[in-house]
Each structure stands twice: as structure tokens, then as C-alpha cells.
Tab-separated table of C-alpha atoms and ligand atoms in Angstrom:
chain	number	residue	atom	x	y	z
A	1	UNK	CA	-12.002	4.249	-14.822
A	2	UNK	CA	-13.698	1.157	-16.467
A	3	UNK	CA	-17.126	-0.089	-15.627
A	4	UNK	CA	-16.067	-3.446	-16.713
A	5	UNK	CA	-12.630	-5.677	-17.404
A	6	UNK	CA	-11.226	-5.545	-20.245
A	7	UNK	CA	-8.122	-6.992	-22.037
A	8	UNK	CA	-6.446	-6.073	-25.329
A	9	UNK	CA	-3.316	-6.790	-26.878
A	10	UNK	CA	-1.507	-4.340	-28.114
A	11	UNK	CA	2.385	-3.306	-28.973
A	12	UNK	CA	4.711	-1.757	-26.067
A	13	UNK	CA	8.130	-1.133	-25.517
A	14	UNK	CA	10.828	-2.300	-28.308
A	15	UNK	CA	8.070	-3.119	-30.195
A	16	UNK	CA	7.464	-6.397	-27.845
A	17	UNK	CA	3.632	-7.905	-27.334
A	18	UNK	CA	1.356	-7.100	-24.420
A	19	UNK	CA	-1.755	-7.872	-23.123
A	20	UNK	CA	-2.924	-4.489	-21.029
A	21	UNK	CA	-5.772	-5.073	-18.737
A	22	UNK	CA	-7.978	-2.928	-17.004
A	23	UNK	CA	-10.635	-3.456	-14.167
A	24	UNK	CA	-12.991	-1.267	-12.082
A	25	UNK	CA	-9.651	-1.407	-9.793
A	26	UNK	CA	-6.780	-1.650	-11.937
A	27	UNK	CA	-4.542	-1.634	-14.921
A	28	UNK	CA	-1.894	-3.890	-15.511
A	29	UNK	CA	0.394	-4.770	-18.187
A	30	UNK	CA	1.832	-8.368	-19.357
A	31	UNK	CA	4.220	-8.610	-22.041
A	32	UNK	CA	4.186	-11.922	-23.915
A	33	UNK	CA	8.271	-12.179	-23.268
A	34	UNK	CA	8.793	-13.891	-20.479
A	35	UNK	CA	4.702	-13.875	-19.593
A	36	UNK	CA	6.181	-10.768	-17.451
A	37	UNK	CA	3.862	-8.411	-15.645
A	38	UNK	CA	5.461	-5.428	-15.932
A	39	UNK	CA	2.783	-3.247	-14.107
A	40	UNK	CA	0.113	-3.058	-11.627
A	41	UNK	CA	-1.564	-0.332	-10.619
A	42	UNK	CA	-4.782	0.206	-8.141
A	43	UNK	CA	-6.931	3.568	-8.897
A	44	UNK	CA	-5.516	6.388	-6.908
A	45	UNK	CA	-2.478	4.129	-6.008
A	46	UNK	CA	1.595	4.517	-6.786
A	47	UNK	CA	2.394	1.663	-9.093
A	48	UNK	CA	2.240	-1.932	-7.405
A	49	UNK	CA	5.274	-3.396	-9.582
A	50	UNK	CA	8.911	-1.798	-10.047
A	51	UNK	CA	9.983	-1.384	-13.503
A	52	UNK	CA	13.457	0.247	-14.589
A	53	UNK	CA	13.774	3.165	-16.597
A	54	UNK	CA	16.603	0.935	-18.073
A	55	UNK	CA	15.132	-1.902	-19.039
A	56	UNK	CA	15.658	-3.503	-22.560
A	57	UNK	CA	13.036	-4.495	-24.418
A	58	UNK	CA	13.883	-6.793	-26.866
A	59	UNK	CA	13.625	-10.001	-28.666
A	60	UNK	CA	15.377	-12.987	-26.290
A	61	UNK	CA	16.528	-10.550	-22.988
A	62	UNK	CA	14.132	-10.542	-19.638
A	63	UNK	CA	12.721	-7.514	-18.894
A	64	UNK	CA	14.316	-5.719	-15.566
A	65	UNK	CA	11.642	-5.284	-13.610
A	66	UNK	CA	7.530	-6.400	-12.766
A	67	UNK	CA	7.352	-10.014	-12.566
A	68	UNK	CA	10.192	-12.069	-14.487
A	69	UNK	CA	9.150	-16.033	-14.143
A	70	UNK	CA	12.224	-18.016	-13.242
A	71	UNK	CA	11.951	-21.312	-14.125
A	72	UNK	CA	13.642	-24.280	-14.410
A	73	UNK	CA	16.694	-23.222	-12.411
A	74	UNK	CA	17.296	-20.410	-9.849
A	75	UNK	CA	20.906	-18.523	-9.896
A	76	UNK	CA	23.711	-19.908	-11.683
A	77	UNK	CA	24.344	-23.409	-10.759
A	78	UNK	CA	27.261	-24.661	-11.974
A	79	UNK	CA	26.518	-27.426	-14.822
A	80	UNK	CA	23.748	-23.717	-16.697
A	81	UNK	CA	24.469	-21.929	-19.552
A	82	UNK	CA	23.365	-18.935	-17.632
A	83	UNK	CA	21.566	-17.599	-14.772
A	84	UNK	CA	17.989	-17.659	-13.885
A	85	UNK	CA	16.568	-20.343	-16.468
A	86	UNK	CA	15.608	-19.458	-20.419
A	87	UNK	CA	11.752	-19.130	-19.774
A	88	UNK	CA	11.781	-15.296	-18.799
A	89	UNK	CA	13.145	-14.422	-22.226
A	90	UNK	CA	10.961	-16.556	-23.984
A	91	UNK	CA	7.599	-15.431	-26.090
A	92	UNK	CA	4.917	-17.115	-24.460
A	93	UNK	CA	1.233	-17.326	-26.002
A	94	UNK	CA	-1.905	-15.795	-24.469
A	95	UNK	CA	-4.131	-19.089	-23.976
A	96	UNK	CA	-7.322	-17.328	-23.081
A	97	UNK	CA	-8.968	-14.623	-21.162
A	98	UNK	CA	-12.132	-14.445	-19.143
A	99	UNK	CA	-14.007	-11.915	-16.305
A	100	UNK	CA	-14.327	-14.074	-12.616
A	101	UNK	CA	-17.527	-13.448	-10.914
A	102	UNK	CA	-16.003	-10.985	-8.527
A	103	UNK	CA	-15.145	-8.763	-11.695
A	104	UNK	CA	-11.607	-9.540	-11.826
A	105	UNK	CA	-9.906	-10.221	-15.114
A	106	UNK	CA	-8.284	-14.010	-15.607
A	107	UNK	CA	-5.302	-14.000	-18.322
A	108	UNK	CA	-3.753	-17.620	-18.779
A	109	UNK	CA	-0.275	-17.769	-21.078
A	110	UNK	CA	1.318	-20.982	-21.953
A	111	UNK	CA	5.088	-21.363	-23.016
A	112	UNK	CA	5.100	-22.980	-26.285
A	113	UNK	CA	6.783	-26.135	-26.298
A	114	UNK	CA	10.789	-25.835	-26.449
A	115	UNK	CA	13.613	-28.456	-27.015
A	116	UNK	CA	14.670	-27.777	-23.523
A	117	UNK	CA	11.807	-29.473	-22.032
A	118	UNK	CA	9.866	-31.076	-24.363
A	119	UNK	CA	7.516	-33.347	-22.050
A	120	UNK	CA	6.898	-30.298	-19.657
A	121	UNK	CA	3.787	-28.026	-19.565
A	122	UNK	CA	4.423	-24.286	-18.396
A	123	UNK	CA	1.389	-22.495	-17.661
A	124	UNK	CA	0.505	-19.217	-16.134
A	125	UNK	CA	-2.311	-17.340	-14.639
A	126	UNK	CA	-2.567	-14.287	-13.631
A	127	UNK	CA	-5.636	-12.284	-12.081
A	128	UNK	CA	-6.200	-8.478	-12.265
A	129	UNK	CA	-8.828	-6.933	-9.746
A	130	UNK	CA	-8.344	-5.338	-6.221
A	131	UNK	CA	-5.178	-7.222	-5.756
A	132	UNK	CA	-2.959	-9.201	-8.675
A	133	UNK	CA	-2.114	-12.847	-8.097
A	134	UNK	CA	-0.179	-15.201	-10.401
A	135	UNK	CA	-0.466	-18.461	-11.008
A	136	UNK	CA	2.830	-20.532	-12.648
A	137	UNK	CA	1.414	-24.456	-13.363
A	138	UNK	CA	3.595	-27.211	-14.095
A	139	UNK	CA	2.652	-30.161	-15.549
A	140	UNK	CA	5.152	-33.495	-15.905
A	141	UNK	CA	4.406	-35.166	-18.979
A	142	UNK	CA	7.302	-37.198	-18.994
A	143	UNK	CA	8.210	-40.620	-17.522
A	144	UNK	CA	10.179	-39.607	-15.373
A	145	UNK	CA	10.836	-37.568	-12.006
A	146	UNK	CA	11.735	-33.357	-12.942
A	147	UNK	CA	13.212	-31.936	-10.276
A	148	UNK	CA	13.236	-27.970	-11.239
A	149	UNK	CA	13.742	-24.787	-9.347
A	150	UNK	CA	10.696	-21.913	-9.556
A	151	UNK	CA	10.748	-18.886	-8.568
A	152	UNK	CA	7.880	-15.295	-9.094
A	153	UNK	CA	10.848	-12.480	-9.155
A	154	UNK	CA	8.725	-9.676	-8.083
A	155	UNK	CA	10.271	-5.969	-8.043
A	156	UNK	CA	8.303	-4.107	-6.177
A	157	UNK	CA	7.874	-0.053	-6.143
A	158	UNK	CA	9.381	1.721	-2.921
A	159	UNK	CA	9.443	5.697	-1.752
A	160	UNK	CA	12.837	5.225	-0.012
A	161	UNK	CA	15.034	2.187	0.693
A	162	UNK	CA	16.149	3.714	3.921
A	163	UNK	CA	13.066	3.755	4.833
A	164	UNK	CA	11.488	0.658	3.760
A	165	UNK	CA	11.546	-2.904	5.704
A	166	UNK	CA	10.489	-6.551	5.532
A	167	UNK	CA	8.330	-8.312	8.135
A	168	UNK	CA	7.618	-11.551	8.369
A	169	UNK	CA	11.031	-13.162	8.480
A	170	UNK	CA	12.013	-13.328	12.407
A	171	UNK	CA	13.453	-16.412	13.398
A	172	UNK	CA	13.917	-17.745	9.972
A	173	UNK	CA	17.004	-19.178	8.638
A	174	UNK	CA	19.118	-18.305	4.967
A	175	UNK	CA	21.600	-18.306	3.010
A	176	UNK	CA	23.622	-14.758	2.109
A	177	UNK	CA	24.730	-14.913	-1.323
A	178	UNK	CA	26.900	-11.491	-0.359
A	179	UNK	CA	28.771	-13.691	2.187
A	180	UNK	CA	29.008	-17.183	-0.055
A	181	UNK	CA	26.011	-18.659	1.156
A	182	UNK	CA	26.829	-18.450	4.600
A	183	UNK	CA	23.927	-19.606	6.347
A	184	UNK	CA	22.321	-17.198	9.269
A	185	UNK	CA	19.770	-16.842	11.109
A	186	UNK	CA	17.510	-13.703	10.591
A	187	UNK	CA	17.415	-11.766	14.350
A	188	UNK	CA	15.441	-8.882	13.672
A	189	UNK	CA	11.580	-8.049	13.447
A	190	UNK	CA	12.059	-6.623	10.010
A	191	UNK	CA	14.615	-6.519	7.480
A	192	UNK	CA	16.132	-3.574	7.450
A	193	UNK	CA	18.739	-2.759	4.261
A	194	UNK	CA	21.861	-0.743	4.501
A	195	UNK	CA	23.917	-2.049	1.649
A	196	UNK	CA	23.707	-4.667	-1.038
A	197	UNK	CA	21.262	-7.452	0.365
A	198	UNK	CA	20.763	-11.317	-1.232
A	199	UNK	CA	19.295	-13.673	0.692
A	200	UNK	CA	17.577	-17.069	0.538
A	201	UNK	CA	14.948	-17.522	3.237
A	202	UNK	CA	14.329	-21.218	3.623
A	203	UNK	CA	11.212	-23.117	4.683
A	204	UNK	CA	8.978	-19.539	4.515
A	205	UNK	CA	5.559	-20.474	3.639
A	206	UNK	CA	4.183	-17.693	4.975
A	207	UNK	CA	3.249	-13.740	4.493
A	208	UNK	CA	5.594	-11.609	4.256
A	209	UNK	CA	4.472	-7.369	4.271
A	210	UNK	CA	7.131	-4.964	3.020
A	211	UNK	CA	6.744	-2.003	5.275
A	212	UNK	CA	7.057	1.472	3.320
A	213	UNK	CA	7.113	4.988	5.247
A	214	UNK	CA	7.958	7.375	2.505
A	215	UNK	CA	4.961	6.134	0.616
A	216	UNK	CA	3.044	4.994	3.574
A	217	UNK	CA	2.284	1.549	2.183
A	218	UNK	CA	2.165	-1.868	2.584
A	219	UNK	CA	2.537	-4.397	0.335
A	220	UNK	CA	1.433	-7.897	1.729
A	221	UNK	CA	3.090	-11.482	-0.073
A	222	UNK	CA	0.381	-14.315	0.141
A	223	UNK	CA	1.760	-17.224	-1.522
A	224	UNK	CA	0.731	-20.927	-1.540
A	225	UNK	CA	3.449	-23.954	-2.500
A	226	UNK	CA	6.557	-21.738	-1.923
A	227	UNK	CA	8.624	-22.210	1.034
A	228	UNK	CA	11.863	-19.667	-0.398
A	229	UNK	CA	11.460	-16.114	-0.386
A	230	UNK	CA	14.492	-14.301	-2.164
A	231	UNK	CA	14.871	-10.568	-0.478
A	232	UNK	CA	17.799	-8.755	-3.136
A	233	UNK	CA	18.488	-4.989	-3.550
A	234	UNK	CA	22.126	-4.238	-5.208
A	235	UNK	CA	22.657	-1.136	-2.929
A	236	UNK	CA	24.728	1.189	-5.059
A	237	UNK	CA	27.668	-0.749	-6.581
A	238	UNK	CA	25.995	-3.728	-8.130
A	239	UNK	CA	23.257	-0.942	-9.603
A	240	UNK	CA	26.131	0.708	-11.380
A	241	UNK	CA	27.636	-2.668	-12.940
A	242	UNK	CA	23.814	-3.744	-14.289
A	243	UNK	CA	23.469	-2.712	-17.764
A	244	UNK	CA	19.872	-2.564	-17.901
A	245	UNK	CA	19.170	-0.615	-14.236
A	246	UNK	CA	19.822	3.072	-13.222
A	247	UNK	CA	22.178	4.082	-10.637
A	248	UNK	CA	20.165	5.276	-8.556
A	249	UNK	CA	17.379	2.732	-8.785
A	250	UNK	CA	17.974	0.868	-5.862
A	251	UNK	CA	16.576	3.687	-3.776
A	252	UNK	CA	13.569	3.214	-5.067
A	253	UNK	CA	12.800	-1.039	-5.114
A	254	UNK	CA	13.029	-3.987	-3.526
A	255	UNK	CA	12.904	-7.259	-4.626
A	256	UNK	CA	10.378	-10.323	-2.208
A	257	UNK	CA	10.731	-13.136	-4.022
A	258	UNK	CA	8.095	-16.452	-3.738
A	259	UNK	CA	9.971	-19.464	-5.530
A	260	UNK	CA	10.785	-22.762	-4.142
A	261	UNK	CA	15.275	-22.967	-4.679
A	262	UNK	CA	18.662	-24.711	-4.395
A	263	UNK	CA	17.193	-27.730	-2.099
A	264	UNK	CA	14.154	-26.788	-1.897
A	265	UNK	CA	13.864	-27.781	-5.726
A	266	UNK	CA	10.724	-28.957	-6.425
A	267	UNK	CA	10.588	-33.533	-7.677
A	268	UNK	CA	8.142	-33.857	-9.649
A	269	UNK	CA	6.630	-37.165	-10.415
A	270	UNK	CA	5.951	-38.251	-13.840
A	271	UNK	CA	1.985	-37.253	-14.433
A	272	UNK	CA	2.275	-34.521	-11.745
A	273	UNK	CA	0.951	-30.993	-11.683
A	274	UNK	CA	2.285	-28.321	-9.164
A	275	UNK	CA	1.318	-25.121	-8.663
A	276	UNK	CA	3.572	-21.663	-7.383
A	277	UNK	CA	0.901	-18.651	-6.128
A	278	UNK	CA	1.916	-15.615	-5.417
A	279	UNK	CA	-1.490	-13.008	-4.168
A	280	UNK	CA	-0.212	-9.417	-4.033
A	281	UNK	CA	-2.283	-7.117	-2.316
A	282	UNK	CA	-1.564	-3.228	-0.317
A	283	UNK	CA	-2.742	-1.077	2.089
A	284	UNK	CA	-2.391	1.717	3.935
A	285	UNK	CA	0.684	1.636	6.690
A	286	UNK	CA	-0.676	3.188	9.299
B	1	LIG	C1	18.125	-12.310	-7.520
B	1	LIG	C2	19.418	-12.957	-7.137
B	1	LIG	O1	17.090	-13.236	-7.425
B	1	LIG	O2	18.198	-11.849	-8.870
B	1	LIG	C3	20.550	-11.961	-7.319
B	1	LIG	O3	19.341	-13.416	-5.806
B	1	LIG	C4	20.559	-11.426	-8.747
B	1	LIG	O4	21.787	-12.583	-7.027
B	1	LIG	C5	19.179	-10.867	-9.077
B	1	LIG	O5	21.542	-10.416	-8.869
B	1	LIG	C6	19.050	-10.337	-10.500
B	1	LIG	O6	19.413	-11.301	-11.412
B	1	LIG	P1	19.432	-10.989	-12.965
B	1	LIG	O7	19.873	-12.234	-13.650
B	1	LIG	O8	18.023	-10.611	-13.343
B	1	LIG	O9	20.375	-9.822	-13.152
């Protein structure tokens, strides 16, 4: 356990960059690809973030697991080259680090400039201590509107699937991607899964808290300027067709995702700045 927060960057998997930070509270773990947080972890705690046993680590692919930033477009619309937008697989820079005056540990990356968007500022925050928030910052620095899709893809460690749910989401309508969008109205205090689940929540600003009883955790979703939240687990047949993700994997993770998607798209006007925040915080499930 450290006295202080620290940062250092160092090499991890496939020989990729990270930053590794530790606090009186925490480690964590950012690879430069993608800006992904791969890891979070509170003293005495199981880890915070899911990670695959699978996951590639190498030059251009996203990482399967932690934090992947989606960004510019969610999913595969039609007119992409592919799905989930190019900045995940992308070598960002570490801009600067600094300790807040609670103790916590600030790390800001910035994707270098690309031909993709080349009048578009990515930036992105994130904040080790007693919980682990992240911070994606656009700024518009061209003439005219961008209208772009965000979205934090956070995989988050479970005991059991079967005995795992999400509150938060009564009431709310989405669209199931495992039933071509349909859109549906969510009945049920918590989501419970029993097979492959892929759903768009729309107009959720709020907290969501996945509930886990094999661990006896829960893992509260603060977020500020999203209004989707993604809920996806593969169930057992999808697992076996991803390249990069055990079989059995999906017993152990779900994903709660904070974006803003499809049209809820963020428009941008030229000169603007808008911000995505995800706080991630647990606590015993009593
Ligand atoms: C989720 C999507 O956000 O990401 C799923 O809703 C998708 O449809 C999943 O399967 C993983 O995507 P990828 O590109 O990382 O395999």
C-alpha cells in the first residue's frame, strides 16, 4: 500500500504502453491504445474492471475488456468501415499527470491528431482514488456542426451472471439489438440475464447499480452528459464466435455502458466543448 499517488509508465501486455497508477486506495492500469483502462482495483477489493484472459494486445486492435472509448460512431452504421469507431485502437499520448487535493491521482491523454478528424480535439481524464471516474472531452474546432456518437464501454467484473442484476432501469424504454432493434419497454425492477442480452436504454441520465450476490457487491454508474446506457453480455454462443474472449467468460462480466447513441448522437456546434463522465464507485451489497 502507497502512502502517496504515484504514476509510472511502463511496458505491459504485447509489449503495448501503460501508465500504472497507484493511490492510498487503488491501482489501476491505462494502456496508451485506445487510452483504455484496463484495471481498477480498491485495497482488499476483487478487481473493479473486467478484462479477458483472451484479449490481444497489439498494435491497431482494442483491447477486450476495462474501458474501450468509443468514439465517433457507436455499432456498425451502415455508410463505417467497421464497428465501434477507430479511436479505441489508436495510441493516444499521456498529456500530463497531477495528485488532486483529496489524494487522488489525475491522468489526462489526448488522441493525437488523425486524418479522420482533423479539426476535432479528443481528450481524456481519468481519476484514480476511492472510486475511478473518466472524463472523454470533445472539442469542435471546425466550422462546422459534428454530430458524433460517444460511448465509455465499461466491462465490469462479476462472481456469477446468474446471479448478478441491473437496477436502475424500470420504466425505461430501448432498443434490443437481439430482436432488430425492436423497441420495448423495460418492466422489471432489475435486469435480470438469461441469455445473450444487447440493449440500448434511451434518455437514462441517471445511476444505474449492478447488483452482485456471488461477490456481494455493488457497483454504482454515476455519469453526467449521457442519456444511453448499453447493457450487453453474449451469453454462451456469441462468447464462443469472439476471437479475443473465453467461452466461458460471460459468466463472469457484464457490460453498463454510459455513451450518448444512434439518435441520441451528440451536434456539436463549431467552437463547442462537450463532456461524457462516467464516476465508478462499489460497495458492499448488503
Ligand atoms: C456492445 C454492442 O456495445 O459491444 C454489442 O452493443 C457488441 O453489439 C459489443 O457485440 C462488443 O463489440 P466489439 O466490437 O468490441 O466486439
Amino acid at each position: 500500500m502507497t502512502k502517496y499517488s504515484q504514476a509510472e509508465q511502463t511496458t505491459g501486455q504485447g509489449g503495448l504502453q501503460l501508465l500504472r497508477i497507484q493511490t492510498p486506495w487503488s491501482v489501476a492500469e491505462i494502456y496508451l491504445q485506445g487510452a483504455t483502462v484496463t484495471h481498477f482495483q480498491k485495497n482488499g477489493e476483487v478487481p473493479l474492471l473486467f478484462l479477458s484472459a483472451m484479449s490481444r494486445f497489439e498494435k491497431d486492435a482494442p483491447i477486450r475488456g476495462g474501458i474501450p472509448v468509443i468514439f465517433p460512431w457507436f455499432g456498425k452504421p451502415e455508410d463505417k468501415p467497421n464497428q465501434h469507431g477507430f479511436v479505441r485502437a489508436r495510441v493516444w499520448e499521456v498529456a500530463g499527470t497531477k495528485t488532486n487535493a483529496d489524494g487522488s491521482l489525475e491522468a489526462r491523454f489526448k488522441l493525437p491528431s488523425c486524418v479522420e478528424l482533423p479539426s476535432i480535439g479528443v481528450d481524456y481524464v481519468v481519476t484514480v482514488g476511492v472510486t475511478l471516474t473518466a472524463e472523454l472531452i470533445v472539442t469542435n474546432g471546425s466550422a462546422s456542426e459534428f454530430v458524433y456518437e460517444n460511448c465509455l464501454h465499461t466491462y465490469f467484473t462479476i462472481g456469477d451472471i446468474n446471479q448478478t442484476s441491473v437496477a436502475g432501469l424500470q420504466g425505461v424504454e430501448y432498443l434490443d439489438a437481439v430482436d432488430k432493434f425492436a423497441r420495448k419497454m423495460e418492466q422489471g425492477d432489475a435486469i435480470r440475464f438469461k441469455g445473450e442480452t444487447d440493449r440500448v436504454y434511451l434518455n437514462t441520465p441517471h445511476t444505474t447499480e449492478i447488483r452482485d450476490a456471488s461477490l456481494r457487491r455493488v457497483i454504482r454508474v454515476e455519469k453526467d452528459n449521457s442519456v444511453s446506457t448499453v447493457v450487453w453480455n453474449p451469453w454462451s454462443e456469441k462468447a464462443k464466435r469472439m476471437l479475443d474472449y473465453g467461452d466461458q467468460e460471460y459468466l463472469r462480466m457484464v457490460c453498463v455502458e454510459s455513451g450518448n447513441v444512434r439518435a441520441e448522437a451528440i451536434k456539436l456546434l463549431p467552437g463547442g466543448v462537450a463532456t461524457l463522465k462516467v464516476k465508478l464507485s462499489s460497495l458492499a451489497l448488503l
